[in-house]
CSV table of C-alpha atoms in Angstrom, one decimal:
chain,number,residue,atom,x,y,z
A,1,MET,CA,0.1,-0.1,-0.3
A,2,ALA,CA,1.2,3.4,-1.1
A,3,ASP,CA,2.5,5.7,1.6
A,4,PRO,CA,-0.3,8.3,2.2
A,5,VAL,CA,2.7,11.0,2.0
A,6,ALA,CA,2.9,10.4,-1.2
A,7,THR,CA,-0.3,11.9,-2.1
A,8,GLN,CA,-0.7,14.5,0.7
A,9,THR,CA,-1.4,17.9,-0.1
A,10,PHE,CA,1.5,20.5,1.1
A,11,ARG,CA,0.7,24.1,2.0
A,12,SER,CA,4.3,25.2,0.2
A,13,ALA,CA,6.9,23.6,-2.1
A,14,LYS,CA,9.1,24.2,1.2
A,15,GLU,CA,7.2,21.5,2.9
A,16,LEU,CA,7.1,19.2,-0.1
A,17,ARG,CA,10.6,19.5,-0.1
A,18,ILE,CA,11.4,18.8,3.3
A,19,ALA,CA,8.9,15.9,3.3
A,20,ALA,CA,10.7,14.2,0.2
A,21,ILE,CA,14.0,14.8,2.4
A,22,ASP,CA,12.6,12.9,5.3
A,23,ARG,CA,11.4,10.2,3.4
A,24,HIS,CA,14.7,9.5,1.6
A,25,GLN,CA,16.7,10.1,4.8
A,26,ASN,CA,14.2,7.5,6.8
A,27,GLY,CA,14.6,4.6,4.3
A,28,ASP,CA,11.5,5.1,2.0
A,29,PRO,CA,12.7,5.5,-1.3
A,30,ASP,CA,9.6,4.9,-3.4
A,31,THR,CA,8.0,7.6,-1.6
A,32,ALA,CA,10.7,9.8,-1.6
A,33,ARG,CA,11.3,9.2,-5.4
A,34,ILE,CA,7.4,10.4,-5.8
A,35,LEU,CA,7.7,13.6,-3.5
A,36,TYR,CA,11.0,14.6,-5.3
A,37,ARG,CA,9.3,14.4,-8.7
A,38,ARG,CA,6.3,16.4,-7.6
A,39,TYR,CA,8.8,19.0,-6.1
A,40,LEU,CA,10.7,19.3,-9.2
A,41,THR,CA,8.2,19.8,-11.2
A,42,ILE,CA,7.6,23.1,-9.1
A,43,VAL,CA,10.9,24.0,-8.6
A,44,PRO,CA,12.9,22.5,-11.4
A,45,LYS,CA,16.3,24.3,-10.6
A,46,ASP,CA,16.8,23.4,-7.3
A,47,ALA,CA,20.4,21.7,-7.5
A,48,ALA,CA,20.5,20.0,-4.3
A,49,ILE,CA,17.4,18.1,-4.8
A,50,TRP,CA,18.3,16.9,-8.4
A,51,SER,CA,21.9,15.6,-6.6
A,52,ASN,CA,19.5,13.8,-4.0
A,53,LEU,CA,17.3,12.3,-6.6
A,54,GLY,CA,20.5,11.2,-8.0
A,55,ALA,CA,22.0,9.7,-5.1
A,56,LEU,CA,18.6,7.8,-4.5
A,57,PHE,CA,18.7,6.3,-8.0
A,58,ARG,CA,22.3,4.9,-7.1
A,59,SER,CA,21.5,3.5,-4.1
A,60,GLU,CA,19.1,1.6,-6.3
A,61,GLN,CA,21.9,0.8,-8.7
A,62,ASN,CA,19.9,2.6,-11.5
A,63,TYR,CA,23.4,4.2,-12.4
A,64,ASP,CA,22.2,5.6,-15.7
A,65,MET,CA,19.5,7.8,-14.2
A,66,ALA,CA,21.8,8.5,-11.3
A,67,ALA,CA,24.1,10.2,-13.6
A,68,THR,CA,21.4,11.9,-15.6
A,69,CYS,CA,20.3,13.6,-12.5
A,70,GLN,CA,23.7,14.4,-11.2
A,71,ARG,CA,24.6,15.9,-14.6
A,72,ARG,CA,21.7,18.4,-14.2
A,73,ALA,CA,22.4,19.3,-10.6
A,74,LEU,CA,26.2,20.1,-11.6
A,75,HIS,CA,24.4,22.2,-14.6
A,76,LEU,CA,22.6,24.2,-12.1
A,77,ASP,CA,25.4,24.8,-9.5
A,78,PRO,CA,28.8,24.1,-11.1
A,79,GLY,CA,31.1,25.2,-8.2
A,80,ASN,CA,29.4,23.1,-5.5
A,81,ILE,CA,31.9,21.1,-4.0
A,82,THR,CA,29.5,18.2,-2.7
A,83,LEU,CA,27.7,18.1,-5.6
A,84,LEU,CA,31.0,17.5,-7.9
A,85,ASN,CA,31.4,14.5,-5.5
A,86,ASN,CA,28.1,13.4,-6.1
A,87,ALA,CA,28.4,13.6,-9.8
A,88,ALA,CA,31.6,12.0,-10.2
A,89,ASN,CA,30.3,9.1,-7.8
A,90,ALA,CA,27.3,8.6,-10.3
A,91,LEU,CA,29.3,8.9,-13.4
A,92,TYR,CA,32.0,6.5,-12.4
A,93,ASP,CA,29.3,3.9,-11.6
A,94,SER,CA,27.5,4.5,-15.0
A,95,GLY,CA,30.9,3.6,-17.0
A,96,ASP,CA,31.1,7.4,-17.7
A,97,VAL,CA,35.2,7.6,-16.4
A,98,GLU,CA,36.6,9.9,-18.4
A,99,GLU,CA,33.8,12.3,-17.5
A,100,ALA,CA,34.2,11.3,-13.8
A,101,LEU,CA,37.8,11.9,-13.9
A,102,ALA,CA,37.3,15.6,-15.2
A,103,ILE,CA,35.0,16.3,-12.3
A,104,ARG,CA,37.5,15.0,-10.1
A,105,GLN,CA,40.1,17.2,-11.3
A,106,GLN,CA,37.9,20.0,-10.6
A,107,ALA,CA,37.1,19.0,-7.2
A,108,ILE,CA,41.0,19.2,-6.5
A,109,ALA,CA,41.3,22.4,-7.7
A,110,LYS,CA,38.8,23.9,-6.0
A,111,ASP,CA,39.9,21.9,-2.6
A,112,PRO,CA,43.4,20.9,-2.9
A,113,GLY,CA,43.8,20.2,0.8
A,114,ASN,CA,41.2,17.4,0.8
A,115,ALA,CA,43.1,14.3,0.6
A,116,ASP,CA,39.7,12.3,-0.4
A,117,HIS,CA,39.6,14.0,-3.6
A,118,TYR,CA,43.4,12.1,-4.7
A,119,ALA,CA,42.0,8.8,-3.7
A,120,ASN,CA,38.9,9.3,-5.9
A,121,LEU,CA,40.8,10.9,-8.7
A,122,ALA,CA,43.1,7.8,-8.5
A,123,LYS,CA,40.2,5.7,-8.9
A,124,CYS,CA,39.1,7.1,-12.1
A,125,LEU,CA,42.6,7.1,-13.3
A,126,ARG,CA,43.0,3.3,-12.5
A,127,GLY,CA,39.8,2.9,-14.2
A,128,LEU,CA,41.2,4.1,-17.4
A,129,GLY,CA,44.5,2.0,-17.1
A,130,ARG,CA,46.5,5.1,-15.9
A,131,HIS,CA,48.1,3.4,-13.1
A,132,LYS,CA,51.3,5.1,-13.1
A,133,GLN,CA,49.6,8.6,-12.9
A,134,ALA,CA,47.3,7.2,-10.2
A,135,VAL,CA,50.4,6.6,-8.1
A,136,ALA,CA,51.6,10.0,-8.4
A,137,GLU,CA,48.4,11.4,-7.5
A,138,LEU,CA,48.0,8.8,-4.5
A,139,GLU,CA,51.8,10.1,-3.5
A,140,LYS,CA,50.3,13.5,-3.1
A,141,GLY,CA,47.4,12.8,-1.1
A,142,ILE,CA,49.4,10.7,1.3
A,143,ARG,CA,51.7,13.6,1.8
A,144,ILE,CA,48.6,15.4,3.3
A,145,ALA,CA,46.9,12.7,5.2
A,146,PRO,CA,49.4,9.7,5.4
A,147,GLU,CA,47.0,7.7,7.9
A,148,GLU,CA,44.2,7.7,5.3
A,149,PRO,CA,43.3,4.1,4.7
A,150,GLU,CA,41.8,4.9,1.2
A,151,LEU,CA,44.7,6.4,-0.2
A,152,HIS,CA,46.8,3.5,0.6
A,153,ILE,CA,44.0,0.9,-0.5
A,154,GLN,CA,43.9,2.6,-4.0
A,155,MET,CA,47.8,2.7,-4.0
A,156,SER,CA,48.2,-1.0,-3.3
A,157,PHE,CA,45.8,-1.7,-6.2
A,158,ALA,CA,47.5,1.0,-8.7
A,159,LEU,CA,50.8,-0.8,-7.9
A,160,LEU,CA,49.4,-4.5,-7.9
A,161,ALA,CA,48.3,-3.5,-11.7
A,162,LEU,CA,52.0,-2.3,-12.1
A,163,GLY,CA,53.2,-5.7,-11.3
A,164,ASP,CA,54.8,-4.1,-8.2
A,165,TYR,CA,53.5,-7.2,-5.8
A,166,GLN,CA,56.0,-6.6,-3.1
A,167,LYS,CA,55.2,-2.6,-2.6
A,168,GLY,CA,51.3,-3.4,-3.5
A,169,PHE,CA,50.6,-6.3,-1.1
A,170,THR,CA,52.4,-4.1,1.7
A,171,GLU,CA,50.0,-1.3,1.1
A,172,PHE,CA,47.1,-3.5,0.8
A,173,GLU,CA,47.7,-4.1,4.8
A,174,TRP,CA,45.8,-1.0,5.0
A,175,ARG,CA,42.4,-2.7,3.9
A,176,TRP,CA,41.9,-3.6,7.6
A,177,LYS,CA,41.5,0.0,8.5
A,178,GLY,CA,39.1,0.7,5.8
A,179,ASP,CA,35.4,0.8,6.0
A,180,GLU,CA,34.7,-2.3,3.8
A,181,ILE,CA,36.1,-5.3,5.7
A,182,SER,CA,37.4,-6.5,9.5
A,183,PRO,CA,39.7,-8.7,10.1
A,184,PRO,CA,38.7,-12.2,12.0
A,185,ASP,CA,38.4,-12.4,15.6
A,186,PHE,CA,41.0,-15.4,16.4
A,187,ASP,CA,42.6,-15.7,19.9
A,188,PHE,CA,46.1,-16.1,18.5
A,189,PRO,CA,48.3,-13.7,16.5
A,190,GLN,CA,48.3,-13.0,12.9
A,191,TRP,CA,51.4,-14.0,11.1
A,192,GLN,CA,53.6,-11.1,10.0
A,193,GLY,CA,56.3,-13.1,8.0
A,194,GLU,CA,58.5,-14.4,11.0
A,195,ASP,CA,59.7,-17.6,11.8
A,196,ILE,CA,57.0,-20.4,12.0
A,197,GLU,CA,59.0,-23.5,11.7
A,198,GLY,CA,57.1,-26.2,13.8
A,199,LYS,CA,54.1,-24.0,14.3
A,200,THR,CA,50.6,-24.4,13.0
A,201,ILE,CA,49.2,-21.5,10.7
A,202,LEU,CA,45.5,-21.2,9.9
A,203,VAL,CA,45.1,-19.6,6.4
A,204,SER,CA,41.5,-17.8,6.1
A,205,PRO,CA,40.2,-16.6,2.9
A,206,GLU,CA,38.7,-13.0,3.1
A,207,GLN,CA,37.5,-12.2,-0.4
A,208,GLY,CA,35.1,-14.3,-3.0
A,209,PHE,CA,35.5,-17.9,-4.0
A,210,GLY,CA,37.4,-16.7,-7.1
A,211,ASP,CA,40.0,-15.1,-5.1
A,212,THR,CA,40.2,-18.4,-2.7
A,213,VAL,CA,40.9,-20.1,-5.7
A,214,LEU,CA,43.8,-17.8,-7.2
A,215,MET,CA,45.6,-17.7,-3.7
A,216,ALA,CA,45.4,-21.3,-2.7
A,217,ARG,CA,48.6,-21.6,-5.1
A,218,PHE,CA,50.8,-20.3,-2.2
A,219,LEU,CA,49.4,-22.6,0.4
A,220,ALA,CA,52.1,-25.5,-0.9
A,221,GLN,CA,55.1,-22.9,-0.5
A,222,LEU,CA,54.1,-22.5,3.4
A,223,LEU,CA,55.8,-26.2,3.5
A,224,ASP,CA,59.1,-24.8,3.0
A,225,LEU,CA,58.6,-22.7,6.1
A,226,GLY,CA,58.5,-26.1,8.2
A,227,CYS,CA,54.9,-25.5,9.4
A,228,SER,CA,51.8,-27.3,9.6
A,229,VAL,CA,48.9,-25.4,7.4
A,230,LYS,CA,45.2,-25.6,8.1
A,231,LEU,CA,42.6,-23.7,5.8
A,232,LEU,CA,39.1,-22.2,6.5
A,233,CYS,CA,37.1,-23.4,3.7
A,234,LYS,CA,33.4,-23.0,2.8
A,235,THR,CA,31.6,-26.3,1.7
A,236,PRO,CA,31.5,-25.3,-2.0
A,237,LEU,CA,35.3,-25.6,-2.4
A,238,ARG,CA,35.8,-28.6,0.2
A,239,ARG,CA,36.1,-31.4,-2.4
A,240,LEU,CA,38.0,-29.3,-4.8
A,241,PHE,CA,40.7,-28.4,-2.3
A,242,ALA,CA,40.6,-31.9,-0.8
A,243,GLU,CA,43.9,-33.1,-2.3
A,244,MET,CA,45.6,-29.7,-1.9
A,245,PRO,CA,49.0,-29.8,-1.5
A,246,GLY,CA,50.3,-28.0,1.9
A,247,VAL,CA,47.0,-28.5,3.4
A,248,ASP,CA,47.0,-30.7,6.5
A,249,GLY,CA,43.4,-30.2,7.5
A,250,PHE,CA,40.2,-28.1,7.0
A,251,ILE,CA,38.5,-25.6,9.7
A,252,ASP,CA,34.7,-25.4,9.9
A,253,THR,CA,34.0,-24.4,13.3
A,254,ARG,CA,35.8,-22.2,16.1
A,255,ASP,CA,36.1,-25.5,18.2
A,256,GLN,CA,38.6,-26.7,15.6
A,257,LEU,CA,40.9,-23.9,16.2
A,258,ALA,CA,43.0,-25.4,19.1
A,259,GLY,CA,46.4,-26.1,18.2
A,260,CYS,CA,46.4,-22.9,15.7
A,261,ASP,CA,49.4,-20.6,16.9
A,262,VAL,CA,49.2,-17.9,14.1
A,263,TRP,CA,46.6,-17.2,11.3
A,264,ALA,CA,47.2,-15.1,8.1
A,265,PRO,CA,44.7,-14.0,5.5
A,266,MET,CA,45.4,-15.6,2.3
A,267,MET,CA,46.1,-12.2,0.4
A,268,ASP,CA,48.9,-11.7,2.6
A,269,LEU,CA,50.5,-14.9,1.6
A,270,PRO,CA,52.3,-13.2,-1.6
A,271,ARG,CA,53.7,-10.3,0.5
A,272,TYR,CA,55.4,-12.6,3.2
A,273,LEU,CA,56.5,-15.1,0.6
A,274,GLY,CA,58.3,-12.8,-1.5
A,275,THR,CA,56.5,-13.0,-4.7
A,276,THR,CA,57.1,-11.3,-7.7
A,277,LEU,CA,55.9,-11.5,-11.2
A,278,ASP,CA,59.0,-13.6,-12.0
A,279,THR,CA,58.4,-15.9,-9.0
A,280,LEU,CA,54.8,-16.7,-9.3
A,281,PRO,CA,53.7,-20.4,-8.4
A,282,ALA,CA,51.9,-22.4,-10.9
A,283,PRO,CA,47.9,-22.4,-10.3
A,284,ALA,CA,46.6,-24.6,-7.3
A,285,HIS,CA,46.2,-28.3,-7.8
A,286,LEU,CA,42.2,-29.2,-7.8
A,287,ALA,CA,40.8,-32.5,-7.0
A,288,ILE,CA,37.7,-33.7,-8.9
A,289,PRO,CA,35.9,-36.6,-7.7
A,290,ALA,CA,34.8,-39.6,-9.5
A,291,ASP,CA,31.3,-39.3,-9.0
A,292,SER,CA,31.9,-35.5,-10.6
A,293,ILE,CA,33.3,-36.9,-13.3
A,294,THR,CA,30.8,-39.3,-14.4
A,295,ARG,CA,27.8,-36.9,-14.1
A,296,ALA,CA,30.1,-34.4,-16.3
A,297,LYS,CA,30.3,-37.3,-19.2
A,298,ALA,CA,26.4,-38.0,-18.9
A,299,ILE,CA,25.6,-34.3,-19.2
A,300,LEU,CA,28.0,-33.9,-22.2
A,301,LYS,CA,27.9,-37.6,-24.0
A,302,PRO,CA,25.4,-36.5,-26.5
A,303,PHE,CA,27.8,-33.8,-27.9
A,304,ASP,CA,30.7,-35.4,-28.9
A,305,ASP,CA,30.7,-34.5,-32.3
A,306,VAL,CA,30.4,-30.5,-31.8
A,307,LEU,CA,32.5,-27.7,-30.3
A,308,LYS,CA,31.6,-27.5,-26.8
A,309,ILE,CA,31.7,-24.2,-25.1
A,310,GLY,CA,30.9,-23.3,-21.4
A,311,VAL,CA,29.6,-19.6,-20.9
A,312,LEU,CA,29.1,-17.3,-17.6
A,313,TRP,CA,27.4,-14.1,-17.9
A,314,SER,CA,27.4,-13.0,-14.3
A,315,GLY,CA,29.2,-13.1,-11.0
A,316,SER,CA,27.5,-12.6,-7.6
A,317,VAL,CA,24.4,-9.8,-8.0
A,318,THR,CA,25.5,-8.6,-4.2
A,319,TYR,CA,29.3,-7.7,-5.5
A,320,ARG,CA,28.8,-3.8,-5.8
A,321,ALA,CA,30.5,-3.7,-9.4
A,322,ASN,CA,29.0,-6.7,-10.8
A,323,HIS,CA,26.8,-4.4,-13.3
A,324,LYS,CA,30.1,-3.6,-14.9
A,325,ARG,CA,31.8,-6.9,-15.2
A,326,SER,CA,28.4,-8.6,-16.3
A,327,PHE,CA,26.0,-8.6,-19.1
A,328,SER,CA,22.9,-10.2,-20.3
A,329,HIS,CA,23.0,-13.9,-20.8
A,330,ARG,CA,21.1,-13.2,-24.3
A,331,LYS,CA,24.6,-12.0,-25.4
A,332,PHE,CA,25.7,-15.6,-26.1
A,333,LEU,CA,22.8,-16.2,-28.0
A,334,ARG,CA,24.8,-14.8,-31.1
A,335,LEU,CA,27.4,-17.7,-30.3
A,336,ALA,CA,24.6,-20.2,-30.4
A,337,THR,CA,23.8,-19.8,-33.7
A,338,ILE,CA,27.0,-20.8,-34.8
A,339,PRO,CA,27.0,-24.2,-36.8
A,340,GLY,CA,28.8,-27.0,-34.9
A,341,VAL,CA,28.6,-25.4,-31.7
A,342,GLN,CA,26.7,-26.2,-28.5
A,343,LEU,CA,27.0,-23.6,-25.4
A,344,PHE,CA,26.5,-25.0,-22.0
A,345,SER,CA,25.7,-22.5,-19.2
A,346,LEU,CA,28.1,-22.4,-16.2
A,347,TYR,CA,26.1,-20.0,-14.3
A,348,LYS,CA,24.7,-21.0,-10.5
A,349,GLY,CA,23.1,-18.2,-8.7
A,350,THR,CA,19.7,-15.7,-8.6
A,351,LEU,CA,19.5,-15.3,-12.4
A,352,THR,CA,18.9,-18.7,-13.0
A,353,ASP,CA,15.3,-18.2,-13.3
A,354,ALA,CA,15.6,-15.4,-16.0
A,355,PHE,CA,17.7,-17.6,-18.0
A,356,HIS,CA,14.9,-20.3,-18.1
A,357,GLU,CA,11.8,-17.9,-18.2
A,358,ASP,CA,13.0,-16.2,-21.5
A,359,GLY,CA,13.6,-19.3,-23.1
A,360,THR,CA,17.5,-19.0,-23.5
A,361,SER,CA,18.0,-22.4,-21.9
A,362,CYS,CA,16.2,-24.3,-24.7
A,363,ILE,CA,19.3,-23.1,-26.7
A,364,ILE,CA,22.1,-22.5,-24.3
A,365,PHE,CA,21.7,-25.8,-22.2
A,366,ASP,CA,21.6,-25.4,-18.3
A,367,ALA,CA,24.5,-27.4,-17.3
A,368,ALA,CA,25.4,-26.0,-13.7
A,369,SER,CA,22.2,-25.1,-11.7
A,370,ASN,CA,22.2,-28.1,-10.1
A,371,ASP,CA,25.8,-28.3,-9.4
A,372,ARG,CA,26.4,-29.5,-5.9
A,373,ASP,CA,29.6,-27.6,-5.5
A,374,PHE,CA,32.8,-26.1,-7.6
A,375,ALA,CA,34.2,-29.9,-8.1
A,376,ASP,CA,31.0,-30.6,-10.1
A,377,SER,CA,31.6,-27.6,-12.0
A,378,ALA,CA,35.4,-28.3,-12.5
A,379,ALA,CA,34.6,-31.5,-13.6
A,380,LEU,CA,32.2,-30.4,-16.5
A,381,ILE,CA,34.9,-27.7,-17.4
A,382,GLN,CA,37.5,-30.4,-18.0
A,383,LYS,CA,35.5,-31.7,-20.6
A,384,LEU,CA,34.5,-28.8,-22.5
A,385,ASP,CA,36.6,-27.3,-25.6
A,386,LEU,CA,36.4,-23.8,-24.3
A,387,VAL,CA,35.1,-21.5,-21.6
A,388,ILE,CA,34.1,-18.2,-22.1
A,389,THR,CA,33.3,-16.2,-19.0
A,390,MET,CA,33.3,-12.7,-17.3
A,391,ASP,CA,35.5,-12.4,-14.9
A,392,SER,CA,34.5,-15.1,-12.1
A,393,ALA,CA,35.3,-17.7,-9.8
A,394,ILE,CA,34.9,-19.8,-12.8
A,395,ALA,CA,37.5,-18.3,-14.5
A,396,HIS,CA,39.7,-19.1,-11.9
A,397,VAL,CA,38.8,-22.6,-11.6
A,398,SER,CA,39.2,-23.0,-15.5
A,399,GLY,CA,42.7,-21.7,-15.1
A,400,SER,CA,43.8,-23.5,-12.6
A,401,LEU,CA,42.5,-26.6,-14.5
A,402,ASN,CA,44.8,-25.2,-17.3
A,403,ILE,CA,41.7,-25.2,-19.5
A,404,PRO,CA,41.3,-22.9,-22.4
A,405,VAL,CA,39.5,-19.8,-20.9
A,406,TRP,CA,38.6,-16.8,-22.5
A,407,ASN,CA,38.0,-14.1,-19.9
A,408,LEU,CA,35.7,-11.2,-21.1
A,409,LEU,CA,37.1,-8.1,-19.1
A,410,HIS,CA,35.1,-4.8,-18.8
A,411,SER,CA,37.4,-1.7,-19.2
A,412,GLU,CA,38.1,-1.4,-15.4
A,413,ALA,CA,39.4,-4.7,-14.9
A,414,TYR,CA,40.8,-6.0,-11.7
A,415,TRP,CA,44.6,-5.5,-11.0
A,416,LEU,CA,45.3,-9.2,-11.6
A,417,TYR,CA,44.7,-8.8,-15.5
A,418,GLU,CA,47.6,-6.3,-15.8
A,419,PRO,CA,50.0,-4.9,-16.9
A,420,PHE,CA,49.6,-7.1,-19.9
A,421,ARG,CA,47.0,-6.8,-22.4
A,422,ASP,CA,46.1,-10.5,-23.4
A,423,HIS,CA,47.4,-12.4,-20.8
A,424,THR,CA,48.1,-12.9,-17.4
A,425,PRO,CA,51.3,-15.1,-15.7
A,426,TRP,CA,48.6,-16.1,-13.1
A,427,TYR,CA,46.8,-18.6,-15.4
A,428,PRO,CA,48.7,-19.6,-18.7
A,429,SER,CA,45.9,-21.2,-20.2
A,430,MET,CA,43.5,-17.7,-19.8
A,431,ARG,CA,43.3,-15.2,-22.7
A,432,LEU,CA,42.0,-11.6,-21.8
A,433,ILE,CA,39.6,-9.9,-24.2
A,434,ARG,CA,39.2,-6.6,-23.2
A,435,GLN,CA,36.1,-4.0,-24.0
A,436,PRO,CA,37.8,-1.4,-26.3
A,437,GLY,CA,35.3,1.2,-24.4
A,438,SER,CA,33.4,1.2,-21.3
A,439,GLY,CA,30.4,-0.9,-21.6
A,440,ASP,CA,31.1,-1.9,-25.0
A,441,TRP,CA,30.2,-5.9,-24.8
A,442,ASP,CA,28.8,-5.4,-28.6
A,443,ALA,CA,32.3,-4.9,-29.7
A,444,VAL,CA,33.4,-8.0,-27.4
A,445,PHE,CA,30.8,-10.3,-29.0
A,446,ASP,CA,31.4,-9.2,-32.6
A,447,GLN,CA,35.0,-10.4,-32.1
A,448,LEU,CA,33.7,-13.6,-30.5
A,449,VAL,CA,31.3,-14.5,-33.4
A,450,ALA,CA,34.2,-14.3,-35.8
A,451,GLU,CA,36.7,-16.5,-33.8
A,452,ILE,CA,34.1,-19.1,-32.9
A,453,THR,CA,32.9,-19.3,-36.3
A,454,GLU,CA,36.3,-20.2,-37.3
A,455,ARG,CA,37.3,-22.2,-34.4
A,456,ALA,CA,33.9,-24.4,-35.3
A,457,GLN,CA,34.8,-24.7,-38.9
A,458,GLU,CA,38.2,-26.1,-37.9
A,459,HIS,CA,36.9,-28.5,-35.3
A,460,ARG,CA,34.3,-30.0,-38.2
A,461,LYS,CA,37.4,-31.0,-40.4
């Protein structure tokens, strides 16, 4: 039932403005949107309210609408530092990174003593692949506010993208002082590179499944330190990691922590193991159980004579930048029309219903929604000719299995996929295919159609 305030008669535009802001601040976006709309039809030149409406749209991940509202606000009040920041935030999220960068530069010109501006500017520069310039701007910000975590976090990403892993992972230690993640609460100290011969170290994942698979390669190197390794491991990865070299045991509950002497976040391992671009260990060994292999063979048996390609179009929808790295499942229908090709969906998640409801699953067969875990996924991947995916855990699993995988990257790719254009030393079997411009998936799929057509022809010979 609609809030009666949405249709209430107000004595003045001022009262309507106050009511709209109140509903927005008190977590009622639907009513706030109606009231903002009513107010702006009366007072269309109120820059602050246009900016508020933009912020509301941004909170709902309606980034194009957010950017439109913020542009209008900035046109009405171009010198307002708050509106500059709000506009740059919305434009960055909508993929208009060049425009966001220009606004960030304006903000610094107006307020050069505010270190936050340098962190925001660096984020835009990184999004445009200008990592060295980002480092230079962050150094300016750190001179102003040496204890500001976001400056160091952005510095870590810029350095990692440049391939400077030792400095980059050292700066990444500042993530614990930011506002996004907190370290786990263990009763024993965090390992910081000291001698742990004869001790037991607990290794803790801190990011998504993909980063866990990525960093698992370092567990075997801990053996060289003469320690015993236990791993916190979520159930979907447990069977896949069952034979992981260097792991002496898996931890599920706090009751199993007895005997651990120190703990380490997975993302700290490259730092303390002295990792460089030249010393990257091979991807982790993944175990594929026999029953998963049997299941995969049964799924793929009718398709022995065609080019079998696994596809994935979205990662976790809760990831705040998923809208940039992901695209519609319908994009892959262009590949499905190529003779001699069968596509198999590797997607498992909340978007499965949409994939079935519009009929796409009649053409791109659903091979993953009933997967029990990543071991089932890995078994299927191992039997495919090729995997084409956006940046996701499936990309990491495919790369770890040394299966040919084409990783489709948006223009603001993860640091892992720098500083090289079309490959990453982290995964020898992975090819990187990048958007030529922000949000331009059409050009990516034009390239895919041409290449898969040729590949299918070769497969039929």
